[in-house]
Structure formats: structure tokens, C-alpha cells
CSV table of C-alpha atoms and ligand atoms in Angstrom, one decimal:
chain,number,residue,atom,x,y,z
A,137,MET,CA,121.3,98.1,101.0
A,138,ALA,CA,119.6,96.2,103.7
A,139,ARG,CA,120.3,98.9,106.2
A,140,LYS,CA,118.7,101.5,104.1
A,141,ALA,CA,115.5,99.3,103.7
A,142,LYS,CA,115.5,98.9,107.4
A,143,LYS,CA,115.7,102.7,108.1
A,144,GLU,CA,113.0,103.1,105.5
A,145,LEU,CA,110.7,100.6,107.2
A,146,GLN,CA,111.3,102.1,110.5
A,147,HIS,CA,110.4,105.5,109.2
A,148,LYS,CA,107.1,104.0,107.7
A,149,ILE,CA,106.4,102.5,111.0
A,150,SER,CA,106.7,105.8,112.9
A,151,GLU,CA,104.7,107.4,110.1
A,152,ALA,CA,102.0,104.9,110.4
A,153,ASP,CA,101.9,105.4,114.2
A,154,ARG,CA,101.5,109.1,113.7
A,155,TYR,CA,98.4,108.6,111.4
A,156,ARG,CA,97.1,106.1,113.7
A,157,ARG,CA,97.3,108.5,116.7
A,158,ALA,CA,95.6,111.2,114.8
A,159,ALA,CA,92.8,108.9,113.9
A,160,LEU,CA,92.5,107.8,117.4
A,161,ALA,CA,92.3,111.4,118.5
A,162,GLY,CA,89.4,111.9,115.9
A,163,LEU,CA,87.7,108.8,117.2
A,164,ILE,CA,87.8,110.2,120.7
A,165,LEU,CA,86.6,113.6,119.3
A,166,SER,CA,83.6,112.1,117.7
A,167,ALA,CA,82.1,110.7,120.9
A,168,PRO,CA,81.1,114.0,122.4
A,169,LEU,CA,79.6,115.0,118.9
A,170,ILE,CA,77.5,111.9,118.9
A,171,ILE,CA,76.3,112.3,122.5
A,172,LEU,CA,75.6,116.0,121.9
A,173,GLY,CA,73.7,115.2,118.8
A,174,ILE,CA,71.5,112.6,120.7
A,175,LEU,CA,71.0,115.1,123.7
A,176,LEU,CA,70.2,118.0,121.6
A,177,SER,CA,68.4,116.0,119.0
A,178,LEU,CA,70.6,117.5,116.3
A,179,ASP,CA,70.7,115.1,113.4
A,180,ALA,CA,73.4,117.1,111.6
A,181,LEU,CA,75.7,116.8,114.7
A,182,LEU,CA,74.8,113.1,115.2
A,183,ILE,CA,75.6,112.4,111.4
A,184,LEU,CA,78.7,114.2,111.6
A,185,GLY,CA,79.8,112.5,114.7
A,186,TYR,CA,79.1,109.2,113.2
A,187,ALA,CA,80.9,110.1,110.0
A,188,ILE,CA,84.0,111.0,111.8
A,189,PHE,CA,83.6,108.0,113.9
A,190,ILE,CA,83.4,105.6,110.9
A,191,THR,CA,86.2,107.4,109.0
A,192,CYS,CA,88.7,107.3,112.0
A,193,THR,CA,87.8,103.6,112.6
A,194,ALA,CA,88.7,102.9,109.0
A,195,ILE,CA,91.9,104.9,109.2
A,196,THR,CA,93.0,103.4,112.5
A,197,SER,CA,92.4,99.9,111.2
A,198,PHE,CA,94.1,100.5,108.0
A,199,PHE,CA,97.3,102.0,109.6
A,200,THR,CA,97.2,99.2,112.3
A,201,ALA,CA,97.3,96.7,109.4
A,202,MET,CA,100.1,98.6,107.6
A,203,ARG,CA,102.1,98.9,110.7
A,204,TRP,CA,101.7,95.2,111.3
A,205,GLN,CA,102.9,94.5,107.7
A,206,TYR,CA,105.9,96.8,108.0
A,207,ALA,CA,106.9,95.4,111.4
A,208,LYS,CA,106.7,91.9,109.9
A,209,THR,CA,108.9,92.8,107.0
A,210,LEU,CA,111.4,94.5,109.3
A,211,ARG,CA,111.6,91.5,111.5
A,212,SER,CA,112.3,89.1,108.6
A,213,LEU,CA,114.8,91.7,107.3
A,214,MET,CA,116.7,91.7,110.6
A,215,LYS,CA,116.5,88.1,110.8
A,216,GLU,CA,118.0,87.6,107.3
A,217,ALA,CA,120.7,90.1,108.1
A,218,GLN,CA,121.7,88.3,111.3
A,219,LYS,CA,121.8,85.0,109.3
A,220,THR,CA,124.1,86.3,106.7
A,221,THR,CA,126.5,87.8,109.2
A,222,SER,CA,126.6,84.8,111.4
A,223,VAL,CA,126.8,82.2,108.7
A,224,ASN,CA,128.7,83.7,105.8
A,225,GLU,CA,130.9,86.5,107.2
A,226,CYS,CA,133.7,86.6,110.0
A,227,PRO,CA,132.3,88.7,112.8
A,228,ARG,CA,135.8,90.3,113.3
A,229,CYS,CA,136.9,91.3,109.7
A,230,GLY,CA,133.9,90.6,107.6
A,231,THR,CA,135.6,88.1,105.2
A,232,ARG,CA,133.2,85.7,103.6
A,233,ILE,CA,133.7,82.3,105.1
A,234,THR,CA,132.9,78.8,103.8
A,235,LYS,CA,130.1,77.1,105.5
A,236,HIS,CA,132.0,74.4,107.5
A,237,SER,CA,135.3,76.1,108.2
A,238,GLY,CA,135.8,76.7,111.9
A,239,TYR,CA,138.3,79.5,111.5
A,240,CYS,CA,138.4,82.7,109.3
A,241,ARG,CA,140.8,82.2,106.6
A,242,ARG,CA,142.0,85.9,106.7
A,243,CYS,CA,142.3,86.8,110.3
A,244,GLY,CA,142.1,83.3,111.9
A,245,LYS,CA,139.3,84.1,114.3
A,246,LYS,CA,137.4,81.0,115.5
A,247,ILE,CA,133.9,80.9,114.1
A,248,ASN,CA,131.3,79.8,116.7
A,249,VAL,CA,129.9,76.7,115.2
A,250,ARG,CA,127.3,76.4,117.7
A,251,ALA,CA,125.9,79.8,116.8
A,252,ARG,CA,125.9,78.8,113.2
A,253,THR,CA,124.2,75.5,113.6
A,254,LEU,CA,121.5,77.1,115.8
A,255,LYS,CA,120.3,79.4,113.0
B,60,LIG,ZN1,138.3,87.2,110.0
């Protein structure tokens, strides 16, 4: 469940990255259009350049924000997963363990108390 969500988030991040790169490319492309529009006094070219520039700026900021949000969710998800494995499950056999027991009741593995209390 958590692993699936993690995968989905990673997919969304790479997707946001792709859109952001495309928008950045558009941003770079708009610069020569604007310069050409100014140099040749072609209003249509200038307006087109500005339109692309503004649109790409908006898209870039949008996907930067989305990516940041996804990355934040992913971080908290991984933190949560780490917490549940180190606090509630035996690292060797995966048996749920009580909070203050020092050993796994099924396989007898010693649970690292220090690691648990650090979390
Ligand atoms: Zn165990």
C-alpha cells in the first residue's frame, strides 16, 4: 500500500520534472523571439515571444510547486514507513513487537532499543 503510493509519487515527480524541462525549453526559445521582435520592430513576433515567455514561466512555477509538494509527501511517507518498521516490527521476521520489549517474541532477535528511542 505504502510502497504503491511511494511509486506513484516518484512517477509524479518525474512527470513534473519532464513538464518543467519542456517549459524551460520554451522559456529559452522565447528569448530569441523577443529579441528578434525588438530588432525587426515586429510587434506580432514580440507579442508571441512574450506570450510564450509568460506561459512557460507560469508552467515552470506550477510544476516546481507540484514537484516540491510531491517530494514533501514522499519524504513524510518514507519517514512514516521507517518509523513503523523500526518501532513496531522485527527487522528480521517482520513480527509485530510490543513497544518496550527488547527481543522479538517469535525469532528472538534483539531489538535495537537505541534506534527505537531515537525516532
Ligand atoms: Zn523476529
